Amino acid sequence: MAFAMKVTSQVEAQRKILEEAVSTALMLASEKSDGAEVAVSKTTGISVSTRYGEVENVEFNSDGALGITVYHQNRKGSASSTDLSPDAIARTVQAALDIARYTSPDPYAGVADKDLLAFDAPDLDLFHPAEVTPDEAIELAARAEQASLQADKRITNTEGGSFNSHYGIKVFGNSHGMLQGYCSTRHSLSSCVIAEENGDMERDYAYTIGRALGDLQSPEWVGKECAERTLSRLSPRKLSTMKAPVIFANEVATGLFGHLVGAIAGGSVYRKSTFLLDSLGKQILPEWLTIEEHPHLLKGLASTPFDSEGVRTERRDIVKDGVLTQWLLTNYSARKLGLKSTGHAGGIHNWRIAGQGLNFEQMLKEMGTGLVVTELMGQGVSGITGDYSRGAAGFWVENGEIQYPVSEITIAGNLKDMWRNIVTVGNDIETRSNIQCGSVLLPEMKIAGQ
């Protein structure tokens, strides 16, 4: 407790320094610009890695930067600095002003509307400093790795265990008088090993992450999970080319909905470069499926009281009963579209996709025969057409039971069809992502094999 109080007081002192830096930059910019916004961040922490129980790396990080954007006669200029001294801040402000003189006027450029700003940012319980010495961090990483290595004699090599613990401070201010900040922590533990059988070598990993150290799984859980995942991949087979049902396991199902983020981003909409251009207010998912956004989820890994433009974040439905209700708008894209910012500058904030009550084993039974995808490779997804084609690995299922691992296959479809035809979403919710959802069953995809 004494340690936490000490770190908290240190962080509060650092936060005040950052707030002063933001105030100084805004004051200097106000004399020569129509508007300005300043963001400053600082991250401090430790990263360690082990291999065969020996220390491979111990790294202490302390990184910070200030970025300023000024607007003058609809011209925009931006500059940044890692030096927060008064002289450096003055030079950075002047650099932004100089750049603004040479950019083209843009009527949509400017600071976010005052009525959208988070002048009173809520505490989201994101700051949980941990009293971890380098020796203790090394021990945690080594225990996770050791649990993997001891699990089975077929595990013949290791890429190591790793532990990370960092705290961050973010402060944002603009010429409307907003000056807000918050502190956060993030701790993680992982293991990665290689297994070998009959000349075949496979690797996999496992990890745990959280805002508080006490929210992490144990090193032994991480090691055991890593070993099981790696062993399950041994002796993969190839599939013949076919069409079959597909389950996206929860860890890759999050990415299936991640493609929606780009497709409904305001920038894609005003550029008319999305396959969902005419889909606002229309059904894009099954009627039983809703995507909720919870930016103020306590301890949430993607929680934030305001976006990177200072706009307050709010609980909202992105998709309601299958119908797209929302574009994801920054200040600029909103103005281009004649709308208001939705607080999505910098990304999304804790999407939640509720399952239908089936666990993973029940989903296998529901599918009967088909493919479970646990890994995806490549970037074969078009944001313009929705065409989807990616390398994949996973497991072949018959009669509701996993038969053998598969690799070196490609799965293909179109996201519009894939989303609309989702059969069910499982209750095995993946919580380590900014999109929280369970496994997803699709009725059919093209599978290209040998």
Tab-separated table of N, CA and C in Angstrom, residues 38 52 54 79 83 119 129 156 176:
chain	number	residue	atom	x	y	z
A	38	VAL	N	-3.441	20.431	-27.804
A	38	VAL	CA	-2.158	19.882	-27.377
A	38	VAL	C	-2.397	18.583	-26.624
A	52	TYR	N	14.793	-20.340	-21.058
A	52	TYR	CA	15.279	-21.452	-20.228
A	52	TYR	C	15.626	-20.970	-18.818
A	54	GLU	N	16.795	-18.303	-17.788
A	54	GLU	CA	17.858	-17.299	-17.683
A	54	GLU	C	17.338	-15.946	-18.172
A	79	ALA	N	3.196	19.726	-34.955
A	79	ALA	CA	4.592	19.462	-34.621
A	79	ALA	C	4.635	18.730	-33.291
A	83	ASP	N	11.103	16.735	-25.832
A	83	ASP	CA	11.691	17.637	-24.834
A	83	ASP	C	10.585	18.561	-24.329
A	119	PHE	N	-15.097	18.258	-20.381
A	119	PHE	CA	-14.550	19.179	-19.380
A	119	PHE	C	-14.498	18.534	-17.999
A	129	PRO	N	-0.978	0.760	-9.894
A	129	PRO	CA	0.465	0.507	-9.904
A	129	PRO	C	0.817	-0.740	-9.110
A	156	THR	N	10.170	-28.963	-27.067
A	156	THR	CA	11.623	-29.122	-27.184
A	156	THR	C	12.388	-27.809	-27.206
A	176	HIS	N	-10.428	25.875	-26.333
A	176	HIS	CA	-11.758	26.087	-25.747
A	176	HIS	C	-11.705	26.072	-24.223
